[in-house]
Amino acid sequence: MSIEPPDTDISHVYVTGSKTNIKLHDVRLEATGKSLDRPIVIIDDSSYGNVMNGILGHTHVQADLNRNPGIDLMSQKSVSLDPAPVNQFWNGAFKGWDSVNRILPGWNVGQTNTDITILDSSEALFPDHNVMSLDYKNWGGAFKLQSDKTLLTPGHDFATFGVYARSSVQGSITAVMRYTSGSIISSASHSGSGKWEFIGMSALYDKDSPYFYFSIVGDVDLTAPTLTFG
């Protein structure tokens, strides 16, 4: 798609509203007659999660790219912000499980309503990553698997996280986080297929009180949890 009028009254693309976002793939934007101090794309602060990629000629993008990490337009006037490819979950490989004292470095696993074992390396889905098997005892509410570190990167507004899960119990696990408004939101749950599924989500997170965990209410095997900001 090409949008190439020499100029427009406001901008070539203008998005506003908390319930409004757009997706433009492989777009070419040019404005040969537009003053260099006027943006060709404007994303109002009320809108977030917009997805745009392609080539941008002349002027620039005006947007909070931390709220719109999916904007990736090639330009000599501005650049996009991609999520840092660094897993913020320390010990995402589930190493060092102490079954006697019920300690797993990097994780809060103190609740006793789930029996935890580390499976044989032949069960590994990824190299050098243990598979942790959780036998849910069906009392005391959901077991919360949560990092023992406060996960916060003030420079980013979006958080993306999840875990590979295998279960024969429908709804056995969901990813849960505190949204930017302070409310608690959750991902889709495991289908109960008995196969590996990635259970995760991506949303604006609450910087004042960041909160990410996996809610477990059924027997499930887990491996390679990941959280990135952006």
Short mmCIF file of C-alpha atoms in Angstrom, two decimals, residues 79-222:
data_model
loop_
_atom_site.label_atom_id
_atom_site.label_comp_id
_atom_site.label_asym_id
_atom_site.label_seq_id
_atom_site.Cartn_x
_atom_site.Cartn_y
_atom_site.Cartn_z
CA VAL A 79 13.40 4.94 14.46
CA SER A 80 11.22 2.32 16.11
CA LEU A 81 11.70 0.72 19.51
CA ASP A 82 11.78 -3.09 19.46
CA PRO A 83 11.47 -5.19 22.64
CA ALA A 84 14.82 -6.00 24.20
CA PRO A 85 15.50 -9.71 23.50
CA VAL A 86 16.49 -10.39 27.11
CA ASN A 87 14.52 -12.73 29.34
CA GLN A 88 13.75 -10.89 32.59
CA PHE A 89 12.88 -14.13 34.39
CA TRP A 90 16.03 -15.14 36.22
CA ASN A 91 16.50 -18.92 36.09
CA GLY A 92 14.05 -19.47 33.27
CA ALA A 93 15.72 -22.88 32.90
CA PHE A 94 14.39 -24.06 36.30
CA LYS A 95 17.83 -25.08 37.57
CA GLY A 96 18.72 -25.81 41.19
CA TRP A 97 15.47 -27.28 42.52
CA ASP A 98 15.81 -28.20 46.23
CA SER A 99 12.95 -30.61 46.91
CA VAL A 100 13.76 -30.98 50.63
CA ASN A 101 13.50 -27.26 51.41
CA ARG A 102 11.14 -26.50 48.52
CA ILE A 103 13.38 -23.83 47.01
CA LEU A 104 13.81 -22.96 43.34
CA PRO A 105 16.25 -20.07 42.74
CA GLY A 106 14.53 -17.08 41.17
CA TRP A 107 10.98 -18.27 41.92
CA ASN A 108 8.40 -18.19 44.69
CA VAL A 109 7.17 -21.77 45.10
CA GLY A 110 6.32 -21.81 48.80
CA GLN A 111 2.66 -22.78 48.42
CA THR A 112 2.18 -26.42 49.41
CA ASN A 113 -0.93 -27.20 47.35
CA THR A 114 1.23 -28.48 44.48
CA ASP A 115 3.86 -31.22 44.39
CA ILE A 116 6.85 -30.24 42.25
CA THR A 117 9.31 -32.52 40.47
CA ILE A 118 11.93 -31.95 37.79
CA LEU A 119 11.53 -34.42 34.92
CA ASP A 120 14.32 -36.38 33.28
CA SER A 121 16.36 -34.51 30.67
CA SER A 122 14.82 -36.74 27.98
CA GLU A 123 11.62 -34.69 28.45
CA ALA A 124 13.34 -31.38 27.64
CA LEU A 125 11.69 -29.19 25.03
CA PHE A 126 14.71 -26.88 24.74
CA PRO A 127 18.42 -27.53 25.33
CA ASP A 128 19.61 -26.94 28.89
CA HIS A 129 16.08 -26.15 30.12
CA ASN A 130 14.48 -28.36 32.74
CA VAL A 131 10.84 -29.38 32.62
CA MET A 132 9.08 -28.78 35.91
CA SER A 133 6.09 -31.00 36.62
CA LEU A 134 3.40 -29.69 38.97
CA ASP A 135 0.87 -32.05 40.54
CA TYR A 136 -1.99 -29.83 41.71
CA LYS A 137 -3.72 -31.06 44.88
CA ASN A 138 -7.00 -29.23 44.24
CA TRP A 139 -7.22 -27.29 47.49
CA GLY A 140 -6.22 -23.85 48.74
CA GLY A 141 -7.01 -21.99 45.54
CA ALA A 142 -4.73 -21.48 42.56
CA PHE A 143 -1.00 -22.15 42.84
CA LYS A 144 0.85 -19.00 41.79
CA LEU A 145 4.19 -19.48 40.09
CA GLN A 146 5.87 -16.09 40.35
CA SER A 147 9.34 -14.60 40.03
CA ASP A 148 10.90 -13.69 43.36
CA LYS A 149 12.19 -10.44 41.82
CA THR A 150 10.31 -7.19 41.23
CA LEU A 151 10.08 -6.96 37.45
CA LEU A 152 10.09 -3.33 36.34
CA THR A 153 11.68 -1.41 33.48
CA PRO A 154 10.44 2.20 33.68
CA GLY A 155 11.51 2.90 30.10
CA HIS A 156 8.93 0.48 28.69
CA ASP A 157 5.14 0.44 28.90
CA PHE A 158 4.41 -3.00 27.41
CA ALA A 159 5.25 -6.37 28.91
CA THR A 160 5.14 -9.68 27.05
CA PHE A 161 5.42 -12.93 28.98
CA GLY A 162 4.47 -16.59 28.93
CA VAL A 163 5.56 -20.18 29.45
CA TYR A 164 5.46 -23.45 27.53
CA ALA A 165 2.92 -25.73 29.20
CA ARG A 166 1.81 -29.33 28.66
CA SER A 167 -1.38 -30.54 30.29
CA SER A 168 -4.35 -32.86 29.82
CA VAL A 169 -6.49 -30.63 32.06
CA GLN A 170 -8.44 -27.89 30.30
CA GLY A 171 -7.85 -24.51 31.96
CA SER A 172 -4.96 -25.83 34.05
CA ILE A 173 -2.82 -22.70 33.63
CA THR A 174 -3.18 -19.06 32.63
CA ALA A 175 -0.78 -16.11 32.59
CA VAL A 176 -1.90 -13.25 34.83
CA MET A 177 -0.70 -9.66 35.19
CA ARG A 178 -1.71 -6.28 36.57
CA TYR A 179 -2.81 -3.96 33.77
CA THR A 180 -1.82 -0.29 33.61
CA SER A 181 -5.22 0.68 35.10
CA GLY A 182 -4.54 -1.48 38.16
CA SER A 183 -6.98 -4.22 37.20
CA ILE A 184 -5.92 -7.88 36.97
CA ILE A 185 -6.10 -9.44 33.49
CA SER A 186 -5.30 -12.94 32.25
CA SER A 187 -4.42 -14.84 29.10
CA ALA A 188 -6.25 -17.68 27.42
CA SER A 189 -5.79 -20.93 29.34
CA HIS A 190 -4.38 -24.29 28.27
CA SER A 191 -6.76 -26.30 26.09
CA GLY A 192 -6.05 -29.59 27.83
CA SER A 193 -4.73 -31.11 24.59
CA GLY A 194 -1.93 -33.00 26.35
CA LYS A 195 0.52 -31.17 24.08
CA TRP A 196 2.92 -28.29 24.57
CA GLU A 197 1.20 -24.91 24.20
CA PHE A 198 2.61 -21.43 24.82
CA ILE A 199 0.49 -19.68 27.44
CA GLY A 200 1.18 -15.96 27.41
CA MET A 201 0.01 -12.42 26.84
CA SER A 202 1.16 -8.89 25.97
CA ALA A 203 -0.28 -5.71 27.46
CA LEU A 204 0.45 -2.38 29.12
CA TYR A 205 1.62 -3.08 32.66
CA ASP A 206 1.22 -1.26 35.97
CA LYS A 207 4.56 0.41 36.73
CA ASP A 208 3.50 1.43 40.24
CA SER A 209 2.84 -2.16 41.26
CA PRO A 210 4.06 -4.62 38.60
CA TYR A 211 2.62 -8.10 39.05
CA PHE A 212 3.15 -11.13 36.80
CA TYR A 213 2.45 -14.78 37.60
CA PHE A 214 1.17 -18.08 36.26
CA SER A 215 -2.08 -19.29 37.84
CA ILE A 216 -2.21 -23.09 38.08
CA VAL A 217 -5.36 -25.07 38.90
CA GLY A 218 -4.53 -28.43 37.32
CA ASP A 219 -1.67 -30.84 36.70
CA VAL A 220 0.79 -29.30 34.25
CA ASP A 221 4.39 -29.52 33.00
CA LEU A 222 6.21 -26.23 32.45
#
